[in-house]
Amino acid sequence: MNKTDLAFTPAIELARLIRHREVSPLELVELYLDRIQQLNPQLGSYFTVTAELAIADAKAKMEVLTTTSELPPLFGVPISIKDLNSVAGIPCTYGNSMLLHNIPNYDDGVVTLIKQAGLIILGKTATSELGSFPYTEPRGFAPARNPWNLEYTCGGSSGGAASALAAGLCALAQGSDGGGSIRGPAACCHLVGIKPSRGRVTHAPVGSPVGGIATNGPIGRTVADAAALLDVMSGYFTGDPYWLPDPEPSFLAATTAKLGNLRIAFSTNIFPLGAADANCHQGVMETVKLLAQLGHTVEEKCPDFSALVAPFQTVWQSAVAAAGIPAEALDPVNRFLFSRIGSVAEYLCALAQMQIVSRRIVAFFDTVDVLVLPVYLHSPIRIGEWASLSPEETFQKIVRWVAPCPVANATGQPAIALPVGFDSNGLPISVQLIGKPGAESTLISLAAQLEAANPWIHHRPALATSGQ
């Protein structure tokens, strides 16, 4: 196959090619590094490229291949790490240019698991400052752009991760999600993004300061790739405040599991924040139509999210103050959020209220297996579209745009974003499926069923294939 086809080959297949000695880890690393050199100046997907480390790791992996055939499922596959996560010896900026020389001396737990699984790190991908925004345009860095249309955002805060993966600048991407930051970029870039259940993926060694709403998770081009990476990322580290047992069988196995009739609810209206635009509405309706054709029971209904909005915002914006960066060094919107931080008592009351409302929402799933929602309420915005607005106006725009996402962060439920099609600007349309707590396997099985009925892997951005 040609180099472009190889770059867009699913990660599961790349791992098989490595095991059968049909391609080497070094060939793949060099291929992706060449593509990064060619396309990253246009896309802004990576903040830091660790070329020498990746090449050295690939050569070491080739030595391992000569000594054993017992290899992890994703051994030798190149991956990117979001620049909110620490990798020892590599800058971690959190999307703030004042931290360009912040070099941690430890790996986050999820990075440890990725390394132990034999994946090869290519570099650190772009994030919005502190992961606060659903677009990735931090000051002091080039904006991360959507490879499907460079005038538009790739989403945020895992925007660089999604941009890199969609453009064929890595085979898999690690992201994190505290209010839609995996699902939104996956939706903007025609990818699969999984927000795992609370306790599925560790926050070791530093912990999570925002009431368990944020989690690390996988982004892949296919359901199987995302599921396989979730298998890698899952697991308990000593002292984790929340944890779930590993699935039996694996999440990857769930992609081929037989699935019975499911009870599926759907909505395109997130009261009180608004209804989806025509494109996002269409994505949901096409998905539920397909689900009905596949034999599932579909009904239009949705929990009431209205009482969740205020307490979630209080908990979520507390992360800005918890970052420990002086207000004057922050983006104006983060500075605005910093100014809204209340007392510890207000935070704890908001956290308790969020948990009370979350119980009611989770109870909705006593009679429903899956809830289908838009990922965002409207199509991706242009780069810089909100730059002339005041911080308060921008924040209100953000709240409405991402309205379908925070519920799964508040409740701790799993959710998965899936491609559906494209709008008139050539931008992807996506939906999200939200499942019962701890029920990633059901979501993955259903997502694989949808993927088989309406495959999306053959679509590639023209920008990323121009040299094939």
CSV table of C-alpha atoms in Angstrom, one decimal:
chain,number,residue,atom,x,y,z
A,1,MET,CA,0.0,0.0,0.0
A,2,ASN,CA,1.1,3.6,-0.5
A,3,LYS,CA,2.3,5.8,2.4
A,4,THR,CA,-1.0,7.7,2.8
A,5,ASP,CA,-3.0,4.5,3.0
A,6,LEU,CA,-0.5,3.2,5.6
A,7,ALA,CA,-0.9,6.3,7.7
A,8,PHE,CA,-4.7,6.0,7.7
A,9,THR,CA,-4.7,2.2,8.3
A,10,PRO,CA,-6.6,1.4,11.6
A,11,ALA,CA,-4.3,1.0,14.6
A,12,ILE,CA,-5.5,-2.6,15.2
A,13,GLU,CA,-4.4,-3.5,11.7
A,14,LEU,CA,-1.0,-1.6,12.1
A,15,ALA,CA,-0.4,-3.7,15.2
A,16,ARG,CA,-1.1,-6.9,13.2
A,17,LEU,CA,1.3,-5.8,10.4
A,18,ILE,CA,4.0,-5.2,13.1
A,19,ARG,CA,3.5,-8.6,14.6
A,20,HIS,CA,3.7,-10.3,11.2
A,21,ARG,CA,6.8,-8.3,10.3
A,22,GLU,CA,5.1,-6.7,7.3
A,23,VAL,CA,5.9,-3.2,8.6
A,24,SER,CA,8.3,-2.1,11.4
A,25,PRO,CA,7.7,0.4,14.3
A,26,LEU,CA,10.5,2.5,12.9
A,27,GLU,CA,8.9,2.7,9.4
A,28,LEU,CA,5.6,3.9,11.0
A,29,VAL,CA,7.3,6.4,13.3
A,30,GLU,CA,9.3,7.9,10.3
A,31,LEU,CA,6.1,7.9,8.2
A,32,TYR,CA,4.2,9.9,10.9
A,33,LEU,CA,7.1,12.2,11.6
A,34,ASP,CA,7.3,13.0,7.9
A,35,ARG,CA,3.6,13.8,7.8
A,36,ILE,CA,3.9,16.0,10.9
A,37,GLN,CA,6.8,17.9,9.3
A,38,GLN,CA,4.7,18.4,6.2
A,39,LEU,CA,1.3,19.2,7.7
A,40,ASN,CA,1.7,20.4,11.3
A,41,PRO,CA,2.7,24.0,10.2
A,42,GLN,CA,-0.8,24.3,8.6
A,43,LEU,CA,-2.7,22.4,11.3
A,44,GLY,CA,-1.1,23.4,14.6
A,45,SER,CA,-1.9,19.9,15.9
A,46,TYR,CA,1.3,19.4,17.9
A,47,PHE,CA,2.9,21.7,20.5
A,48,THR,CA,5.9,19.5,20.9
A,49,VAL,CA,7.2,16.7,18.5
A,50,THR,CA,9.5,14.2,20.2
A,51,ALA,CA,11.1,12.9,17.1
A,52,GLU,CA,14.4,11.6,18.6
A,53,LEU,CA,12.7,9.9,21.5
A,54,ALA,CA,10.1,8.3,19.2
A,55,ILE,CA,12.8,7.0,16.8
A,56,ALA,CA,14.9,5.6,19.7
A,57,ASP,CA,11.8,3.9,21.1
A,58,ALA,CA,10.9,2.4,17.7
A,59,LYS,CA,14.4,1.0,17.4
A,60,ALA,CA,14.1,-0.6,20.8
A,61,LYS,CA,10.7,-2.0,19.9
A,62,MET,CA,12.3,-3.6,16.8
A,63,GLU,CA,14.8,-5.4,19.1
A,64,VAL,CA,11.9,-6.7,21.2
A,65,LEU,CA,10.3,-8.1,18.1
A,66,THR,CA,13.4,-10.3,17.5
A,67,THR,CA,13.1,-11.9,21.0
A,68,THR,CA,9.4,-12.6,21.6
A,69,SER,CA,6.1,-13.1,19.8
A,70,GLU,CA,4.1,-12.4,23.0
A,71,LEU,CA,3.2,-8.8,22.4
A,72,PRO,CA,0.5,-6.4,23.7
A,73,PRO,CA,-2.3,-5.7,21.2
A,74,LEU,CA,-1.1,-2.2,20.2
A,75,PHE,CA,2.6,-2.9,20.4
A,76,GLY,CA,4.7,-0.5,18.2
A,77,VAL,CA,1.7,1.7,17.2
A,78,PRO,CA,2.5,5.5,17.3
A,79,ILE,CA,0.3,7.7,19.5
A,80,SER,CA,0.0,11.3,20.6
A,81,ILE,CA,-0.4,12.6,24.1
A,82,LYS,CA,-2.5,15.7,25.0
A,83,ASP,CA,-0.5,18.6,26.5
A,84,LEU,CA,-2.5,18.5,29.7
A,85,ASN,CA,-0.8,15.2,30.7
A,86,SER,CA,2.7,14.8,32.0
A,87,VAL,CA,5.3,12.8,30.2
A,88,ALA,CA,8.6,12.7,32.0
A,89,GLY,CA,11.3,14.9,30.4
A,90,ILE,CA,8.9,16.5,27.8
A,91,PRO,CA,7.4,20.1,28.3
A,92,CYS,CA,3.9,20.2,29.6
A,93,THR,CA,2.4,23.7,28.9
A,94,TYR,CA,-1.3,23.2,29.7
A,95,GLY,CA,-1.9,25.5,26.7
A,96,ASN,CA,-0.2,28.5,28.5
A,97,SER,CA,3.0,29.8,26.8
A,98,MET,CA,4.5,30.9,30.1
A,99,LEU,CA,4.9,27.1,30.8
A,100,LEU,CA,7.0,26.3,27.8
A,101,HIS,CA,9.8,25.3,30.1
A,102,ASN,CA,7.7,23.3,32.5
A,103,ILE,CA,9.2,19.9,32.3
A,104,PRO,CA,7.7,17.2,34.6
A,105,ASN,CA,9.9,14.5,36.1
A,106,TYR,CA,7.1,11.9,36.1
A,107,ASP,CA,4.6,10.2,33.8
A,108,ASP,CA,0.9,10.5,34.5
A,109,GLY,CA,-0.6,7.1,35.2
A,110,VAL,CA,-2.4,6.9,31.9
A,111,VAL,CA,1.0,7.6,30.1
A,112,THR,CA,2.6,4.8,32.1
A,113,LEU,CA,-0.1,2.4,30.9
A,114,ILE,CA,0.4,3.6,27.3
A,115,LYS,CA,4.1,3.0,27.5
A,116,GLN,CA,3.7,-0.4,29.1
A,117,ALA,CA,1.4,-1.4,26.3
A,118,GLY,CA,4.2,-0.7,23.8
A,119,LEU,CA,2.8,2.3,22.1
A,120,ILE,CA,5.3,4.9,20.8
A,121,ILE,CA,4.8,8.6,21.8
A,122,LEU,CA,5.2,11.0,18.9
A,123,GLY,CA,4.7,14.2,20.9
A,124,LYS,CA,2.3,16.4,22.8
A,125,THR,CA,-0.8,17.7,21.1
A,126,ALA,CA,-2.4,21.2,21.3
A,127,THR,CA,-4.9,22.0,23.9
A,128,SER,CA,-6.9,25.1,24.9
A,129,GLU,CA,-5.5,26.8,27.9
A,130,LEU,CA,-6.1,24.6,31.0
A,131,GLY,CA,-8.5,22.6,28.8
A,132,SER,CA,-11.2,25.2,29.4
A,133,PHE,CA,-12.5,25.8,25.9
A,134,PRO,CA,-14.2,23.9,23.0
A,135,TYR,CA,-11.8,25.4,20.5
A,136,THR,CA,-8.0,25.3,20.6
A,137,GLU,CA,-6.6,28.7,20.1
A,138,PRO,CA,-4.3,29.4,23.1
A,139,ARG,CA,-2.3,32.7,23.1
A,140,GLY,CA,1.3,32.2,22.1
A,141,PHE,CA,0.6,29.2,20.0
A,142,ALA,CA,-0.7,28.7,16.5
A,143,PRO,CA,-4.4,27.8,16.5
A,144,ALA,CA,-5.2,24.1,16.0
A,145,ARG,CA,-7.2,23.8,12.8
A,146,ASN,CA,-9.7,21.4,11.4
A,147,PRO,CA,-8.1,19.2,8.6
A,148,TRP,CA,-11.5,19.0,6.9
A,149,ASN,CA,-11.6,22.8,6.5
A,150,LEU,CA,-8.7,24.9,7.8
A,151,GLU,CA,-10.9,27.9,8.4
A,152,TYR,CA,-12.7,26.1,11.2
A,153,THR,CA,-11.9,24.8,14.6
A,154,CYS,CA,-11.0,21.2,15.4
A,155,GLY,CA,-12.8,21.6,18.7
A,156,GLY,CA,-11.3,21.5,22.2
A,157,SER,CA,-9.8,21.0,24.5
A,158,SER,CA,-8.4,17.8,22.9
A,159,GLY,CA,-8.4,19.7,19.6
A,160,GLY,CA,-4.8,19.0,18.6
A,161,ALA,CA,-5.3,15.3,19.3
A,162,ALA,CA,-8.3,15.1,17.0
A,163,SER,CA,-6.7,17.3,14.3
A,164,ALA,CA,-3.6,15.2,14.3
A,165,LEU,CA,-5.5,11.9,14.1
A,166,ALA,CA,-7.9,13.1,11.4
A,167,ALA,CA,-5.0,14.3,9.3
A,168,GLY,CA,-3.0,11.1,9.6
A,169,LEU,CA,-0.3,12.5,11.9
A,170,CYS,CA,-0.6,9.6,14.4
A,171,ALA,CA,-2.5,6.3,14.6
A,172,LEU,CA,-4.2,6.9,17.9
A,173,ALA,CA,-4.7,9.9,20.2
A,174,GLN,CA,-5.0,10.2,24.0
A,175,GLY,CA,-7.4,13.0,25.2
A,176,SER,CA,-9.2,14.1,28.2
A,177,ASP,CA,-12.8,15.2,28.8
A,178,GLY,CA,-14.1,17.4,31.6
A,179,GLY,CA,-17.1,18.8,29.7
A,180,GLY,CA,-17.0,17.4,26.2
A,181,SER,CA,-13.3,17.8,25.5
A,182,ILE,CA,-12.9,14.3,23.8
A,183,ARG,CA,-16.4,14.1,22.3
A,184,GLY,CA,-16.4,17.6,20.8
A,185,PRO,CA,-13.0,17.3,18.9
A,186,ALA,CA,-14.0,13.8,17.8
A,187,ALA,CA,-17.2,15.2,16.4
A,188,CYS,CA,-15.5,18.2,14.7
A,189,CYS,CA,-12.9,15.9,13.0
A,190,HIS,CA,-15.0,12.8,12.0
A,191,LEU,CA,-13.5,10.5,14.7
A,192,VAL,CA,-14.6,8.2,17.5
A,193,GLY,CA,-14.1,9.6,21.0
A,194,ILE,CA,-14.9,7.8,24.2
A,195,LYS,CA,-15.5,9.6,27.5
A,196,PRO,CA,-15.2,6.7,30.0
A,197,SER,CA,-17.1,6.1,33.2
A,198,ARG,CA,-15.9,7.8,36.3
A,199,GLY,CA,-13.2,5.5,37.8
A,200,ARG,CA,-12.4,3.7,34.6
A,201,VAL,CA,-9.2,5.5,33.9
A,202,THR,CA,-6.8,6.7,36.6
A,203,HIS,CA,-5.7,10.3,37.4
A,204,ALA,CA,-2.6,9.1,39.2
A,205,PRO,CA,-0.3,10.4,40.5
A,206,VAL,CA,-1.8,13.9,40.9
A,207,GLY,CA,-5.5,13.3,41.3
A,208,SER,CA,-8.5,15.2,39.9
A,209,PRO,CA,-9.4,18.5,41.7
A,210,VAL,CA,-12.9,19.0,40.2
A,211,GLY,CA,-15.2,16.4,41.8
A,212,GLY,CA,-14.5,13.6,39.4
A,213,ILE,CA,-16.0,15.3,36.3
A,214,ALA,CA,-12.9,14.9,34.2
A,215,THR,CA,-11.3,11.8,32.8
A,216,ASN,CA,-8.7,10.7,30.3
A,217,GLY,CA,-10.0,8.7,27.3
A,218,PRO,CA,-9.2,7.5,23.8
A,219,ILE,CA,-9.7,8.9,20.3
A,220,GLY,CA,-9.6,6.6,17.3
A,221,ARG,CA,-10.6,6.5,13.7
A,222,THR,CA,-12.7,3.3,14.3
A,223,VAL,CA,-14.7,2.0,17.2
A,224,ALA,CA,-12.3,-0.9,17.5
A,225,ASP,CA,-9.3,1.4,17.7
A,226,ALA,CA,-10.9,3.5,20.4
A,227,ALA,CA,-12.0,0.4,22.3
A,228,ALA,CA,-8.5,-1.2,22.2
A,229,LEU,CA,-6.9,2.0,23.5
A,230,LEU,CA,-9.5,2.2,26.3
A,231,ASP,CA,-8.4,-1.3,27.2
A,232,VAL,CA,-4.9,0.0,27.5
A,233,MET,CA,-5.9,3.1,29.5
A,234,SER,CA,-8.2,1.4,32.0
A,235,GLY,CA,-7.1,0.2,35.4
A,236,TYR,CA,-6.6,1.0,39.0
A,237,PHE,CA,-3.6,2.8,40.5
A,238,THR,CA,-3.0,2.6,44.3
A,239,GLY,CA,-5.0,5.3,46.0
A,240,ASP,CA,-7.4,6.2,43.2
A,241,PRO,CA,-10.5,7.8,44.8
A,242,TYR,CA,-12.8,6.1,42.3
A,243,TRP,CA,-12.3,2.8,40.4
A,244,LEU,CA,-14.1,0.2,38.4
A,245,PRO,CA,-13.2,-3.4,37.7
A,246,ASP,CA,-11.7,-4.2,34.3
A,247,PRO,CA,-14.3,-5.5,31.8
A,248,GLU,CA,-14.7,-9.2,31.1
A,249,PRO,CA,-14.2,-9.7,28.2
A,250,SER,CA,-12.2,-6.7,26.9
A,251,PHE,CA,-13.7,-3.5,25.4
A,252,LEU,CA,-12.2,-4.6,22.1
A,253,ALA,CA,-14.1,-7.9,22.3
A,254,ALA,CA,-17.3,-5.8,22.8
A,255,THR,CA,-17.0,-4.6,19.2
A,256,THR,CA,-17.9,-8.1,18.0
A,257,ALA,CA,-20.3,-9.1,20.7
A,258,LYS,CA,-23.9,-9.9,19.9
A,259,LEU,CA,-26.3,-7.2,20.9
A,260,GLY,CA,-29.9,-7.7,21.8
A,261,ASN,CA,-32.7,-5.2,21.5
A,262,LEU,CA,-31.9,-2.0,23.4
A,263,ARG,CA,-34.2,0.7,24.8
A,264,ILE,CA,-33.0,3.9,23.2
A,265,ALA,CA,-34.1,7.4,24.0
A,266,PHE,CA,-33.2,10.5,22.0
A,267,SER,CA,-33.5,14.3,22.0
A,268,THR,CA,-32.2,17.3,20.1
A,269,ASN,CA,-33.3,19.8,22.6
A,270,ILE,CA,-31.2,20.5,25.7
A,271,PHE,CA,-33.6,22.4,28.0
A,272,PRO,CA,-33.0,25.2,29.1
A,273,LEU,CA,-30.0,25.9,26.8
A,274,GLY,CA,-31.5,25.4,23.4
A,275,ALA,CA,-32.1,23.1,20.4
A,276,ALA,CA,-29.7,21.6,17.9
A,277,ASP,CA,-29.2,23.4,14.6
A,278,ALA,CA,-30.3,21.7,11.4
A,279,ASN,CA,-27.1,19.8,10.9
A,280,CYS,CA,-26.8,18.4,14.4
A,281,HIS,CA,-30.6,17.6,14.5
A,282,GLN,CA,-30.2,15.7,11.2
A,283,GLY,CA,-27.3,13.7,12.7
A,284,VAL,CA,-29.5,12.5,15.6
A,285,MET,CA,-32.5,11.8,13.5
A,286,GLU,CA,-30.5,9.7,10.9
A,287,THR,CA,-28.9,7.8,13.8
A,288,VAL,CA,-32.2,6.9,15.5
A,289,LYS,CA,-33.7,5.9,12.2
A,290,LEU,CA,-30.9,3.5,11.7
A,291,LEU,CA,-31.1,2.2,15.2
A,292,ALA,CA,-34.8,1.4,14.7
A,293,GLN,CA,-34.0,-0.4,11.5
A,294,LEU,CA,-31.4,-2.4,13.4
A,295,GLY,CA,-34.2,-3.6,15.7
A,296,HIS,CA,-33.9,-1.4,18.8
A,297,THR,CA,-36.8,0.3,20.5
A,298,VAL,CA,-36.5,4.1,20.0
A,299,GLU,CA,-38.4,6.8,21.9
A,300,GLU,CA,-38.1,10.6,22.0
A,301,LYS,CA,-37.5,11.6,25.6
A,302,CYS,CA,-34.8,13.1,27.8
A,303,PRO,CA,-34.0,13.8,31.4
A,304,ASP,CA,-34.4,17.3,32.7
A,305,PHE,CA,-30.9,18.9,32.8
A,306,SER,CA,-31.9,22.4,33.9
A,307,ALA,CA,-31.0,22.0,37.5
A,308,LEU,CA,-27.5,20.8,36.5
A,309,VAL,CA,-26.3,23.9,34.7
A,310,ALA,CA,-25.5,26.2,37.6
A,311,PRO,CA,-23.8,23.7,39.9
A,312,PHE,CA,-21.8,22.1,37.1
A,313,GLN,CA,-20.5,25.5,36.0
A,314,THR,CA,-19.3,26.3,39.6
A,315,VAL,CA,-17.5,23.0,39.9
A,316,TRP,CA,-16.0,23.1,36.4
A,317,GLN,CA,-14.7,26.7,36.6
A,318,SER,CA,-13.0,25.9,39.9
A,319,ALA,CA,-10.3,24.1,37.8
A,320,VAL,CA,-9.1,27.5,36.6
A,321,ALA,CA,-8.2,28.6,40.2
A,322,ALA,CA,-6.9,25.1,41.1
A,323,ALA,CA,-4.3,25.3,38.3
A,324,GLY,CA,-2.3,27.8,40.4
A,325,ILE,CA,-1.6,30.2,37.5
A,326,PRO,CA,-1.8,33.9,38.4
A,327,ALA,CA,-4.9,35.5,36.9
A,328,GLU,CA,-2.9,38.0,34.9
A,329,ALA,CA,-1.2,35.2,33.0
A,330,LEU,CA,-4.4,33.7,31.8
A,331,ASP,CA,-6.5,34.0,28.7
A,332,PRO,CA,-9.2,36.7,29.2
A,333,VAL,CA,-12.0,34.1,29.3
A,334,ASN,CA,-10.1,32.1,31.9
A,335,ARG,CA,-9.4,35.3,33.8
A,336,PHE,CA,-13.2,36.0,33.8
A,337,LEU,CA,-13.8,32.5,35.1
A,338,PHE,CA,-11.2,33.0,37.8
A,339,SER,CA,-13.0,36.2,38.9
A,340,ARG,CA,-16.2,34.2,39.4
A,341,ILE,CA,-14.6,31.7,41.8
A,342,GLY,CA,-16.5,31.7,45.1
A,343,SER,CA,-15.7,30.3,48.5
A,344,VAL,CA,-14.9,26.7,49.4
A,345,ALA,CA,-18.4,26.5,50.9
A,346,GLU,CA,-20.0,27.5,47.6
A,347,TYR,CA,-17.9,24.9,45.8
A,348,LEU,CA,-18.9,22.1,48.2
A,349,CYS,CA,-22.6,23.1,48.0
A,350,ALA,CA,-22.4,23.1,44.2
A,351,LEU,CA,-20.7,19.7,44.2
A,352,ALA,CA,-23.4,18.3,46.5
A,353,GLN,CA,-26.2,19.8,44.3
A,354,MET,CA,-24.6,18.4,41.2
A,355,GLN,CA,-24.5,15.0,42.8
A,356,ILE,CA,-28.2,15.2,43.8
A,357,VAL,CA,-29.3,16.2,40.3
A,358,SER,CA,-27.0,13.5,38.8
A,359,ARG,CA,-28.9,10.8,40.8
A,360,ARG,CA,-32.1,11.9,39.2
A,361,ILE,CA,-30.6,11.8,35.7
A,362,VAL,CA,-29.0,8.4,36.3
A,363,ALA,CA,-32.4,7.1,37.5
A,364,PHE,CA,-33.7,7.9,34.0
A,365,PHE,CA,-31.6,5.0,32.8
A,366,ASP,CA,-33.5,2.5,34.9
A,367,THR,CA,-35.8,2.2,31.9
A,368,VAL,CA,-33.4,3.3,29.1
A,369,ASP,CA,-30.2,1.6,28.0
A,370,VAL,CA,-28.8,4.4,25.8
A,371,LEU,CA,-29.5,8.1,25.3
A,372,VAL,CA,-28.7,9.6,21.9
A,373,LEU,CA,-27.9,13.3,21.8
A,374,PRO,CA,-26.0,15.7,19.6
A,375,VAL,CA,-22.4,16.3,20.6
A,376,TYR,CA,-22.6,20.1,20.2
A,377,LEU,CA,-25.7,22.1,19.5
A,378,HIS,CA,-24.3,23.6,16.2
A,379,SER,CA,-21.6,23.0,13.7
A,380,PRO,CA,-18.0,24.0,14.3
A,381,ILE,CA,-17.2,27.7,14.6
A,382,ARG,CA,-14.6,29.5,12.5
A,383,ILE,CA,-11.1,30.1,13.9
A,384,GLY,CA,-11.3,33.3,15.9
A,385,GLU,CA,-15.1,33.6,15.4
A,386,TRP,CA,-15.7,34.7,19.0
A,387,ALA,CA,-12.4,36.7,19.4
A,388,SER,CA,-14.2,40.1,19.3
A,389,LEU,CA,-16.7,39.1,22.0
A,390,SER,CA,-16.3,40.0,25.7
A,391,PRO,CA,-15.2,37.1,28.0
A,392,GLU,CA,-18.7,36.9,29.5
A,393,GLU,CA,-20.3,36.7,26.0
A,394,THR,CA,-17.8,34.1,24.9
A,395,PHE,CA,-18.5,32.0,28.0
A,396,GLN,CA,-22.3,32.1,27.3
A,397,LYS,CA,-21.6,31.0,23.7
A,398,ILE,CA,-19.5,28.1,25.0
A,399,VAL,CA,-22.1,27.0,27.5
A,400,ARG,CA,-24.8,26.8,24.8
A,401,TRP,CA,-22.6,25.2,22.2
A,402,VAL,CA,-21.4,22.3,24.4
A,403,ALA,CA,-24.7,21.9,26.2
A,404,PRO,CA,-25.3,18.2,25.4
A,405,CYS,CA,-21.9,17.1,26.8
A,406,PRO,CA,-21.5,18.1,30.5
A,407,VAL,CA,-24.3,15.8,31.7
A,408,ALA,CA,-22.1,12.7,31.3
A,409,ASN,CA,-19.3,14.4,33.2
A,410,ALA,CA,-21.5,15.3,36.1
A,411,THR,CA,-23.1,11.9,36.4
A,412,GLY,CA,-19.9,10.0,35.6
A,413,GLN,CA,-21.6,8.0,32.8
A,414,PRO,CA,-19.8,6.8,29.7
A,415,ALA,CA,-20.4,8.4,26.4
A,416,ILE,CA,-19.1,8.0,22.9
A,417,ALA,CA,-19.1,10.3,19.9
A,418,LEU,CA,-19.5,8.8,16.4
A,419,PRO,CA,-19.4,10.2,12.9
A,420,VAL,CA,-22.6,10.5,10.9
A,421,GLY,CA,-21.8,12.5,7.8
A,422,PHE,CA,-20.9,16.0,6.6
A,423,ASP,CA,-22.5,19.4,6.3
A,424,SER,CA,-22.4,21.8,3.3
A,425,ASN,CA,-19.0,23.2,4.5
A,426,GLY,CA,-17.5,19.8,4.3
A,427,LEU,CA,-17.4,19.6,8.1
A,428,PRO,CA,-18.3,16.4,10.0
A,429,ILE,CA,-21.6,15.8,11.7
A,430,SER,CA,-21.6,13.5,14.8
A,431,VAL,CA,-23.8,12.2,17.5
A,432,GLN,CA,-23.1,10.9,21.0
A,433,LEU,CA,-24.4,7.9,22.8
A,434,ILE,CA,-24.7,8.0,26.6
A,435,GLY,CA,-24.9,4.7,28.5
A,436,LYS,CA,-25.6,3.4,32.0
A,437,PRO,CA,-22.8,3.9,34.6
A,438,GLY,CA,-20.0,1.5,33.9
A,439,ALA,CA,-21.6,0.3,30.7
A,440,GLU,CA,-18.9,1.2,28.1
A,441,SER,CA,-19.2,-2.3,26.6
A,442,THR,CA,-22.8,-1.8,25.7
A,443,LEU,CA,-22.0,1.6,24.1
A,444,ILE,CA,-19.0,0.1,22.2
A,445,SER,CA,-21.1,-2.8,20.9
A,446,LEU,CA,-23.9,-0.5,19.7
A,447,ALA,CA,-21.4,1.9,18.2
A,448,ALA,CA,-19.7,-1.0,16.3
A,449,GLN,CA,-23.2,-2.0,15.0
A,450,LEU,CA,-23.8,1.5,13.7
A,451,GLU,CA,-20.3,1.6,12.2
A,452,ALA,CA,-20.9,-1.6,10.3
A,453,ALA,CA,-24.2,-0.3,9.0
A,454,ASN,CA,-22.8,3.1,8.0
A,455,PRO,CA,-19.0,2.9,7.7
A,456,TRP,CA,-17.0,6.1,7.8
A,457,ILE,CA,-13.3,4.9,7.6
A,458,HIS,CA,-13.0,5.5,3.9
A,459,HIS,CA,-13.5,9.3,4.3
A,460,ARG,CA,-10.2,11.3,4.5
A,461,PRO,CA,-9.6,15.1,4.5
A,462,ALA,CA,-8.3,16.2,1.1
A,463,LEU,CA,-5.5,18.2,2.8
A,464,ALA,CA,-4.2,14.9,4.3
A,465,THR,CA,-4.2,12.9,1.1
A,466,SER,CA,-3.0,15.5,-1.5
A,467,GLY,CA,0.4,13.8,-1.8
A,468,GLN,CA,-0.7,10.2,-2.2
